[in-house]
Short mmCIF file of C-alpha atoms (C1' of nucleotides) in Angstrom, two decimals:
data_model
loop_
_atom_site.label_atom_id
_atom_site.label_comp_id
_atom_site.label_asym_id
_atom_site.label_seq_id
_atom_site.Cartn_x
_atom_site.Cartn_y
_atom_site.Cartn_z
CA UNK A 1 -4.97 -14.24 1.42
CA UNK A 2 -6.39 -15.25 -1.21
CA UNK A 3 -4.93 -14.98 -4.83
CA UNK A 4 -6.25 -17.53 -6.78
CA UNK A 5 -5.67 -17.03 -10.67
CA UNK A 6 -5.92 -12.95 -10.23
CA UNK A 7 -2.58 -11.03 -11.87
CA UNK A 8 -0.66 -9.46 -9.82
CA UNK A 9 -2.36 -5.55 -10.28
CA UNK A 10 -6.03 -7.34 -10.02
CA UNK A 11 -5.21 -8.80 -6.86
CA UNK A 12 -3.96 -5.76 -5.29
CA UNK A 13 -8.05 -5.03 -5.12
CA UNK A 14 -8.16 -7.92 -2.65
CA UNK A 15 -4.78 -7.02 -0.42
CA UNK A 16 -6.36 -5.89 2.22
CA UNK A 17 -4.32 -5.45 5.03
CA UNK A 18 -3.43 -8.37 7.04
CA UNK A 19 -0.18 -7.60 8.81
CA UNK A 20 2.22 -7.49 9.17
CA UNK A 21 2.03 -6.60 5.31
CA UNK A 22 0.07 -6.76 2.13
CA UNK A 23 1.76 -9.20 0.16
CA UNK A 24 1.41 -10.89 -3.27
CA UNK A 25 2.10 -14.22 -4.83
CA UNK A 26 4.71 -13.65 -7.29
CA UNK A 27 1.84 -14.87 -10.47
CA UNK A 28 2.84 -18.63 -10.79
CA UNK A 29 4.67 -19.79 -13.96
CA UNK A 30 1.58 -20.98 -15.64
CA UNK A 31 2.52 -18.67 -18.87
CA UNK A 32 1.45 -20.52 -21.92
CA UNK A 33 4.69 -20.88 -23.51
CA UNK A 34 4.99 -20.06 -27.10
CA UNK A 35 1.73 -21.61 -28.57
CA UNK A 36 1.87 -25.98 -28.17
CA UNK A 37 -0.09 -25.71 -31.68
CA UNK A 38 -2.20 -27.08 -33.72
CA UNK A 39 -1.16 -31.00 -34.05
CA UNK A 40 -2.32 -30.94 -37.40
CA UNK A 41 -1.64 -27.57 -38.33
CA UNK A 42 0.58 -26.20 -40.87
CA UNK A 43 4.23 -26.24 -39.11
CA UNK A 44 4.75 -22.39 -40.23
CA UNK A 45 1.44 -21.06 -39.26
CA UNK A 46 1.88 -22.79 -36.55
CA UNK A 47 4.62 -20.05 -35.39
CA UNK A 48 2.29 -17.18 -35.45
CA UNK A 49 1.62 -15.20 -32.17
CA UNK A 50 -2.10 -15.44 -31.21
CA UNK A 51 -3.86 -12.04 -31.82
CA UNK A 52 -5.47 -10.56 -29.03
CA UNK A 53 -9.31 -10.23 -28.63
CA UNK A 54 -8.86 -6.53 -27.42
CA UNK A 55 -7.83 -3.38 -28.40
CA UNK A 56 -3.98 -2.32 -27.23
CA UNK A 57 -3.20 -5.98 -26.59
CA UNK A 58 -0.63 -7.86 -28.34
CA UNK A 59 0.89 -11.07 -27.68
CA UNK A 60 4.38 -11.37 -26.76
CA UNK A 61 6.62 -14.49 -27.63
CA UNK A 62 6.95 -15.90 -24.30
CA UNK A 63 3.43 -15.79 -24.27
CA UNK A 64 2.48 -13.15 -21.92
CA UNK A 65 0.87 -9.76 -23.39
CA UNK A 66 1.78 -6.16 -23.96
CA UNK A 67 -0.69 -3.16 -24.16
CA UNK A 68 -0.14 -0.47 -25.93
CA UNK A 69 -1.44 2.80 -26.85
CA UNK A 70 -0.95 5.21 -29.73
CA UNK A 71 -0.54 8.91 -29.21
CA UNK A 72 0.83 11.51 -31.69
CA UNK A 73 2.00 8.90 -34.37
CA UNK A 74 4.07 7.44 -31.55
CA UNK A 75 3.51 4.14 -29.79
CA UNK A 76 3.09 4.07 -26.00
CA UNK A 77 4.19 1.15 -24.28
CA UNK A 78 2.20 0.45 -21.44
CA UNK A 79 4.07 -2.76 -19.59
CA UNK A 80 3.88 -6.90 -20.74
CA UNK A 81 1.29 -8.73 -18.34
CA UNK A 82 0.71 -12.25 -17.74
CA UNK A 83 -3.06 -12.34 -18.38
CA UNK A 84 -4.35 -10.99 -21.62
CA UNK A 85 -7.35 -9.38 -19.61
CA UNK A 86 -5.11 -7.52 -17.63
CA UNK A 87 -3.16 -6.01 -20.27
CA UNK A 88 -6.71 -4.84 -21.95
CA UNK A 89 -7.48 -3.27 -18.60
CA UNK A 90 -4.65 -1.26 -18.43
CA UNK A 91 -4.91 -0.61 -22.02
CA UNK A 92 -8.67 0.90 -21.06
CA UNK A 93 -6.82 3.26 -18.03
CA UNK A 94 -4.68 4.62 -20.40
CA UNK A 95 -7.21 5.34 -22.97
CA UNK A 96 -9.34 7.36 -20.61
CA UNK A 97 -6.57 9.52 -19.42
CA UNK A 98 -5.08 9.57 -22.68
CA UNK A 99 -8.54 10.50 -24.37
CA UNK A 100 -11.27 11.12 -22.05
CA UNK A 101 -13.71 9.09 -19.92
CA UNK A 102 -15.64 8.62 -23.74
CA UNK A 103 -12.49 6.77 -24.92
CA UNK A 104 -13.46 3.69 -26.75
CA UNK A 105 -12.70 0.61 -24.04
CA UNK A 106 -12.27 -2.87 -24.31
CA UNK A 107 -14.39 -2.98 -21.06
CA UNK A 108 -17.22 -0.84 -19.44
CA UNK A 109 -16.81 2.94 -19.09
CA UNK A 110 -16.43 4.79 -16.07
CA UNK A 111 -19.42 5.86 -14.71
CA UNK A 112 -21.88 4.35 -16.93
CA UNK A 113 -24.17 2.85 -14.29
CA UNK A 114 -25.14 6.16 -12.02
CA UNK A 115 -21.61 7.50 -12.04
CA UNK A 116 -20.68 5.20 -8.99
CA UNK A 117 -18.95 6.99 -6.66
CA UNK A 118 -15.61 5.04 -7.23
CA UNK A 119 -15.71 5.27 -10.74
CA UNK A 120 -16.18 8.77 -9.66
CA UNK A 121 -12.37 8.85 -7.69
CA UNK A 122 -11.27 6.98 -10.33
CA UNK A 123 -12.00 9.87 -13.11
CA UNK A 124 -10.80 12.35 -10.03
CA UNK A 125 -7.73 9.54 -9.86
CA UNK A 126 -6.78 9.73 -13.37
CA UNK A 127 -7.02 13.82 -13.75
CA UNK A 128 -4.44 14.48 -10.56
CA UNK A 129 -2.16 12.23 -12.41
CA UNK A 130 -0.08 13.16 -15.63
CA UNK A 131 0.17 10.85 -18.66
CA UNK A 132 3.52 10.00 -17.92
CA UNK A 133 2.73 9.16 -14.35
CA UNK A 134 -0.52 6.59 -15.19
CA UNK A 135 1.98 5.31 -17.51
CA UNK A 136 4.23 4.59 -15.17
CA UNK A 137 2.33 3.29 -13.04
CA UNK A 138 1.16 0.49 -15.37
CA UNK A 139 4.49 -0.36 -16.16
CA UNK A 140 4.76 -1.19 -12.93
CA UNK A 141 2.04 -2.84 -11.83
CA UNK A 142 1.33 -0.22 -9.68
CA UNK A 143 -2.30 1.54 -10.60
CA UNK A 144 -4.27 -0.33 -8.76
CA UNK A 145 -2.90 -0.16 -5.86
CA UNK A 146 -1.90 3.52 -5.95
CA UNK A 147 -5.82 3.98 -7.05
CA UNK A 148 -7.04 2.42 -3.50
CA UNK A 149 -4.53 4.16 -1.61
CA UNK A 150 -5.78 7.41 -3.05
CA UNK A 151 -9.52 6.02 -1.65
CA UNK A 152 -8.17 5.05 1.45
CA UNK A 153 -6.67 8.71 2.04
CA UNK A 154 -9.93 9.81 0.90
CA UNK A 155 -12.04 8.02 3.20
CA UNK A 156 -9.35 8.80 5.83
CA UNK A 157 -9.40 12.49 5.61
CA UNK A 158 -13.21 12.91 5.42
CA UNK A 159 -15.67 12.27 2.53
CA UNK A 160 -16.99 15.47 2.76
CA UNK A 161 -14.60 17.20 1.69
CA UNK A 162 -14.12 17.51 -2.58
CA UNK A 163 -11.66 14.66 -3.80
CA UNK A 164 -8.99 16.92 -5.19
CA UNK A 165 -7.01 17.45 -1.46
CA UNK A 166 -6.72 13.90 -1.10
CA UNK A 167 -6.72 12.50 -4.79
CA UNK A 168 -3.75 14.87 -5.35
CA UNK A 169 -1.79 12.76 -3.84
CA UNK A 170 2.01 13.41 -4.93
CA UNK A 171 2.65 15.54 -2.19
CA UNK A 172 2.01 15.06 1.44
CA UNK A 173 -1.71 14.20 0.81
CA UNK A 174 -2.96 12.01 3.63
CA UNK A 175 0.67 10.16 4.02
CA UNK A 176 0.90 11.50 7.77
CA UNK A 177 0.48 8.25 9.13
CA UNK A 178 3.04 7.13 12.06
CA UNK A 179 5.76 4.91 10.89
CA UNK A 180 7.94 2.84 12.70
CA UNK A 181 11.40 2.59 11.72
CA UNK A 182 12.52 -0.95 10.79
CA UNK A 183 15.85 -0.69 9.56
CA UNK A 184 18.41 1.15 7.37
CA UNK A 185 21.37 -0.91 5.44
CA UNK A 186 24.48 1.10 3.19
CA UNK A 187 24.13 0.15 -0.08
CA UNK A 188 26.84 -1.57 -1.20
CA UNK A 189 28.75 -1.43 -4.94
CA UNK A 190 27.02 -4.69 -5.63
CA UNK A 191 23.50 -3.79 -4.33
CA UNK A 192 23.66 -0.72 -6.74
CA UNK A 193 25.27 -2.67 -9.71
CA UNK A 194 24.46 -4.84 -12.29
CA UNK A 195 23.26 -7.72 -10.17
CA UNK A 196 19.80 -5.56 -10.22
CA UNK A 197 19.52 -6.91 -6.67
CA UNK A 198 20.04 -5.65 -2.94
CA UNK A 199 20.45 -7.99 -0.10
CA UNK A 200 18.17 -7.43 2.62
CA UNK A 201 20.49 -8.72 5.94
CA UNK A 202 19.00 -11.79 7.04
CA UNK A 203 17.86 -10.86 10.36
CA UNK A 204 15.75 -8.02 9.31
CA UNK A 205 14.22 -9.92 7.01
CA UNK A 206 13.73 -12.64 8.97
CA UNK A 207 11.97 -10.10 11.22
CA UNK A 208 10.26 -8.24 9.04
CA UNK A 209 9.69 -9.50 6.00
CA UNK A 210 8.83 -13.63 6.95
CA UNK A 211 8.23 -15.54 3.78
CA UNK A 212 5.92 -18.05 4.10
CA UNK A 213 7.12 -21.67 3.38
CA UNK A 214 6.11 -21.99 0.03
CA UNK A 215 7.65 -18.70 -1.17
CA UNK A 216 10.67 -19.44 0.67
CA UNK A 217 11.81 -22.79 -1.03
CA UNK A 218 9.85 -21.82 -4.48
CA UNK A 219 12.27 -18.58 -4.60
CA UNK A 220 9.71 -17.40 -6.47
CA UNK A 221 9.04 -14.69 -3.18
CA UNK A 222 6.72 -12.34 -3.01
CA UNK A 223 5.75 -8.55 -4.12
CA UNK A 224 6.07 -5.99 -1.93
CA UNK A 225 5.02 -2.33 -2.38
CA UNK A 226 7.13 0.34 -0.94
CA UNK A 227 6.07 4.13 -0.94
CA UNK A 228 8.68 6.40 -1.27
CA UNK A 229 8.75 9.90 0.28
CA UNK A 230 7.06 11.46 -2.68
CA UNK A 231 4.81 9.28 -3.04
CA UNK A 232 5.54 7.41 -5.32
CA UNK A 233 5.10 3.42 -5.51
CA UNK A 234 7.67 0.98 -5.88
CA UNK A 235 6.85 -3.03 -6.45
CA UNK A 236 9.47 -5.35 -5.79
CA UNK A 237 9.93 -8.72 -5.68
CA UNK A 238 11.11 -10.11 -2.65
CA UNK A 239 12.57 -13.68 -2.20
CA UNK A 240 15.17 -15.81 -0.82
CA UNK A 241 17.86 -16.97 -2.53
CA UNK A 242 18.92 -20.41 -1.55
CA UNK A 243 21.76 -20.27 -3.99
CA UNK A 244 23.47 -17.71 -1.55
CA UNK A 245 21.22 -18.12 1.31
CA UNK A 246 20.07 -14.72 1.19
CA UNK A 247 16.81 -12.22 0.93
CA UNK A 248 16.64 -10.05 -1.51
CA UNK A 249 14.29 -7.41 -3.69
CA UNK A 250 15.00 -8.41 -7.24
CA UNK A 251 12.36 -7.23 -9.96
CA UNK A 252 11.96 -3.23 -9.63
CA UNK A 253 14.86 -2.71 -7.36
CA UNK A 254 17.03 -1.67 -10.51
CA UNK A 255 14.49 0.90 -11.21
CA UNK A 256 14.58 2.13 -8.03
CA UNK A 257 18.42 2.57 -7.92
CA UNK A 258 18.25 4.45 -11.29
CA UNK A 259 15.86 6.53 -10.38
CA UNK A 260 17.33 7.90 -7.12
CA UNK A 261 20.45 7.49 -8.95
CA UNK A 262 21.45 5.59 -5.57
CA UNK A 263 24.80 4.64 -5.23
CA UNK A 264 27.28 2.77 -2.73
CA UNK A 265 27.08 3.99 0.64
CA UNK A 266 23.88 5.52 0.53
CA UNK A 267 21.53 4.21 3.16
CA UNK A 268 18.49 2.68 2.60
CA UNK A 269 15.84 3.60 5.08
CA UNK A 270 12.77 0.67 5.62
CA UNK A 271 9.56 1.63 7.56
CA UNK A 272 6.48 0.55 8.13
CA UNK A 273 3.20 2.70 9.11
CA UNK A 274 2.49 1.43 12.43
CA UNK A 275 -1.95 1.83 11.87
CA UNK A 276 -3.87 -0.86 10.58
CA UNK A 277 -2.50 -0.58 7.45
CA UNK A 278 0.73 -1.03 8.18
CA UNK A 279 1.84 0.32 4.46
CA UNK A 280 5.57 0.09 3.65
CA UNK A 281 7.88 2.55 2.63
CA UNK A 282 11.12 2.98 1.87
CA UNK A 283 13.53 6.14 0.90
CA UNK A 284 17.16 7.08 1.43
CA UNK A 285 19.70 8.80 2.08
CA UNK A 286 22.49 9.91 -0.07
CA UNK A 287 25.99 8.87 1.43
CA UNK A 288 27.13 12.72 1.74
CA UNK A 289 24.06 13.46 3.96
CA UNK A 290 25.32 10.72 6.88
CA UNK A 291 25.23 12.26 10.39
CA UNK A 292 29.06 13.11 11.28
CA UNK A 293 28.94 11.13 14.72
CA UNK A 294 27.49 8.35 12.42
CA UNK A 295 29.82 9.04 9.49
CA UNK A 296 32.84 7.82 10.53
CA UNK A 297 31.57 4.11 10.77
CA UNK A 298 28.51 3.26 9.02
CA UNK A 299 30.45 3.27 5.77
CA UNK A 300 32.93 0.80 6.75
CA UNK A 301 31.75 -2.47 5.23
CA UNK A 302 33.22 -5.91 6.01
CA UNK A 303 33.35 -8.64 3.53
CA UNK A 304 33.95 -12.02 4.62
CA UNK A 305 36.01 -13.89 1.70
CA UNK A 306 36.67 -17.19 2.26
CA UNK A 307 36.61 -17.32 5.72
CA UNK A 308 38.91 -13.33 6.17
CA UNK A 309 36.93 -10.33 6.76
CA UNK A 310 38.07 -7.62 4.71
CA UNK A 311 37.51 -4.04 5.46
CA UNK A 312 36.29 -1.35 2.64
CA UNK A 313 36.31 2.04 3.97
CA UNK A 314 34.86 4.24 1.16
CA UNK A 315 36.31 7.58 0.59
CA UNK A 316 34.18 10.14 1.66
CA UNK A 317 35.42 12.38 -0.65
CA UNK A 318 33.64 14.34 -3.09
CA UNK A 319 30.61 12.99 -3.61
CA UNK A 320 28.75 15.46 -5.98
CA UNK A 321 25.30 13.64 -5.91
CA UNK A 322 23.94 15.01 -9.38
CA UNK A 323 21.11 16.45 -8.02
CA UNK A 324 18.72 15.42 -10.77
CA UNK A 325 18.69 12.10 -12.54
CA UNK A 326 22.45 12.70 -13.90
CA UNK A 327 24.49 9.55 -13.63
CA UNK A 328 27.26 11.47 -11.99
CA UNK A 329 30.34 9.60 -13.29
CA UNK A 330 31.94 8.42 -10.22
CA UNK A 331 31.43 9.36 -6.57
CA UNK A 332 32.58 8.24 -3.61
CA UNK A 333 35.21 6.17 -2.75
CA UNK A 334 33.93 2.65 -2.60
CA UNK A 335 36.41 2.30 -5.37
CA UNK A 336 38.89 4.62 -7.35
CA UNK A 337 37.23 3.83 -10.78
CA UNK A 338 34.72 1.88 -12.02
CA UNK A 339 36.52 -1.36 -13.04
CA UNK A 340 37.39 -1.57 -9.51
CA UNK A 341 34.07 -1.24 -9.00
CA UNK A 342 33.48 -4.39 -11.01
CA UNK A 343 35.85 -6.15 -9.44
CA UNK A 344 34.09 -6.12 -6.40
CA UNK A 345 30.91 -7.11 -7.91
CA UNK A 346 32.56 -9.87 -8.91
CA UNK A 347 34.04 -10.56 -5.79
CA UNK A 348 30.50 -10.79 -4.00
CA UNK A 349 29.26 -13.03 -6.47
CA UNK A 350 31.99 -15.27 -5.93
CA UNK A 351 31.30 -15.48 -2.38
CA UNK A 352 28.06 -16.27 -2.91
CA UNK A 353 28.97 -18.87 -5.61
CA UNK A 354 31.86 -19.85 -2.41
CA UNK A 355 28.28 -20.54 0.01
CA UNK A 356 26.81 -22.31 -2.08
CA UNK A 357 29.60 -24.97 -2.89
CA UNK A 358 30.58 -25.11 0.72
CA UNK A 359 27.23 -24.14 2.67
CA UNK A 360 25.87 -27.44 0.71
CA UNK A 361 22.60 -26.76 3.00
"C1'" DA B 1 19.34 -17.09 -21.27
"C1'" DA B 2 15.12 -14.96 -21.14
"C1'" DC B 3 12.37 -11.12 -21.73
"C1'" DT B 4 10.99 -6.49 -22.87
"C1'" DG B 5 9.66 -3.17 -25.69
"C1'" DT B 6 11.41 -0.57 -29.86
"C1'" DG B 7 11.89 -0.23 -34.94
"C1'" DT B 8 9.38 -0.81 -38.73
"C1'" DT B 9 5.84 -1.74 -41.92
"C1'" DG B 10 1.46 -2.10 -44.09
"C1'" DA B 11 -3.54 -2.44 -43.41
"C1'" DG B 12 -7.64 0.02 -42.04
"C1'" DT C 1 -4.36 4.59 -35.49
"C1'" DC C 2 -3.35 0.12 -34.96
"C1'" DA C 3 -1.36 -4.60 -34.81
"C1'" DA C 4 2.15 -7.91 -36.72
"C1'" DC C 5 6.62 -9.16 -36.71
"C1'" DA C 6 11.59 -9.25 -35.94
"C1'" DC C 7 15.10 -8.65 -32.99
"C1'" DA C 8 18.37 -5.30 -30.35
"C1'" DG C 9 18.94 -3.94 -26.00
"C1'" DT C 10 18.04 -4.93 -21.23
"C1'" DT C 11 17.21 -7.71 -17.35
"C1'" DG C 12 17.55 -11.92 -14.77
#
DNA sequence: AACTGTGTTGAG
DNA sequence: TCAACACAGTTG
């Protein structure tokens, strides 16, 4: 694997598939913190973000970048980047799909060297996609990545073909591949709450998500990317926490959990395509869906507290999952209300605060 | 505490 | 349209 200086979207050219996934090096802390400056420079100047070279680009106070695009009088923000070249490149994505494949660039256009044929998907890419969605995806760090999976499906499902079938991805494209089921976990209230985390159970991720040594003890981790069943791709980052000796997917999960609105007791399901590829993906189930047979005792949760188990049986109750992205109030019974709710947040911090103390690794 | 990205403004 | 700047709101 080889990384080297590449951002984390650049590098996704390179993850080729080397099981048992495609990961990435969380980018190493070499930001540039706020500008050293000038040792002889004026002492207020010396405050002054650095302007960026390109177009889109501007400099952000921890020293990292933001692109931007304007549409309709109204800013677009397209996502903060560690490398200023990276943050002009996604600036130039959005400008094409934002204003054609003549948009002005801070790099090359599309096509201009005998319309290669990737530049080619890449204009096919951009029109199957709306505004929002190429948007979204450089927010996340995602484009790239979603770009070659779109010519992987494409080479998969025949090149003779047109690109639309394929390129429209979205939909069941060429997703058929076989997937192996590698394991579900409830949710629980502090997975979906403001700890913007969700603890992967250490033997699955021992099994199926190994961090290498150096991610391990850095806790920096790794990124992962996840397809959901729509589609769509989700980046998170994935590292151990020595602090509570746990795994966990930090960065991007809370995204995820707003966007499925997910909420305690609703399974997570992890697979992994079982071809060469061996692509990730991950969906779920909402907690009213659970097979009866099944019902009665997944939910039941057990949380060791200093040394006694304690036993949360959420009330299965009326859980009316707002269909679309309402936040339904409250729903099930992991708690009556949401301070409860809090409350046991808390208390799973505290344990892990408890580990830490005693565990003294 | 650190970071993101919005509000706002004035130049081009 | 665009970037500079400040900082509120959000995330870690």
């Amino acid at each position: 694997m080889e990384i080297s200086s590449t951002d984390e979207s650049t590098a996704s050219d390179s993850i080729s598939i080397s099981p048992p996934y495609s990961t990435l090096p969380v980018a190493s802390p070499s930001l540039s913190p706020p500008p050293p400056l000038a040792d002889t420079g004026v002492e207020a100047e010396s405050r002054k973000l650095p302007s960026s070279k390109y177009k889109g680009v501007v400099p952000q106070p921890n020293g990292r970048w933001g692109a931007q695009i304007y549409e309709k009088h109204q800013r677009v923000w397209l996502g903060t980047f560690n490398d200023e070249d990276e943050a002009a490149r996604s600036y130039d994505v959005a400008a094409r799909r934002f204003r054609g494949r003549d948009a002005v660039t801070n790099f090359k256009k599309l096509g201009d060297t005998g319309e290669s044929v990737e530049d080619g998907m890449e204009v096919a890419f951009l029109e199957s996609h709306s505004k929002a969605e190429i948007v979204d995806m450089l927010r996340k760090h995602t484009y790239r990545y979603e770009l070659e999976q779109s010519r992987r499906s494409y080479r998969a499902t025949g090149c003779d073909g047109d690109l639309s079938p394929s390129l429209v991805s979205g939909g069941a494209g060429g997703r058929g591949d076989a997937r192996e089921q590698l394991f579900e976990k409830a949710v629980t209230p502090s997975d979906v709450g403001k700890l913007n985390r969700l603890v992967i159970p250490k033997q699955h991720a021992e099994k199926h998500f190994p961090l290498q040594g150096g991610a391990t003890s850095s806790s920096k981790g790794i990124l992962l990317n996840f397809e959901d069943d729509g589609g769509k791709v989700w980046r998170f980052r994935y590292s151990y926490w020595k602090s509570s000796q746990s795994y966990v997917l930090t960065k991007g999960w809370s995204r995820f959990v707003k966007e499925k609105n997910l909420k305690a007791g609703d399974t997570v399901c992890f697979q992994r395509s079982t071809g060469q590829e061996k692509k990730l993906y991950i969906n779920f189930r909402p907690w009213s869906n659970a097979v009866p047979a099944q019902s009665l005792i997944r939910p039941v949760q057990i949380v060791r507290l200093f040394g006694v188990n304690i036993l949360k049986i959420p009330n299965p109750g009326i859980m009316a999952k707002g269909g679309d992205g309402v936040a339904v109030g409250r729903r099930g019974g992991w708690c009556s209300g949401r301070k409860r709710m809090r409350e046991v947040d808390l208390l799973s911090f505290e344990c892990s605060k408890k580990q830490m103390v005693v565990g003294a690794l």
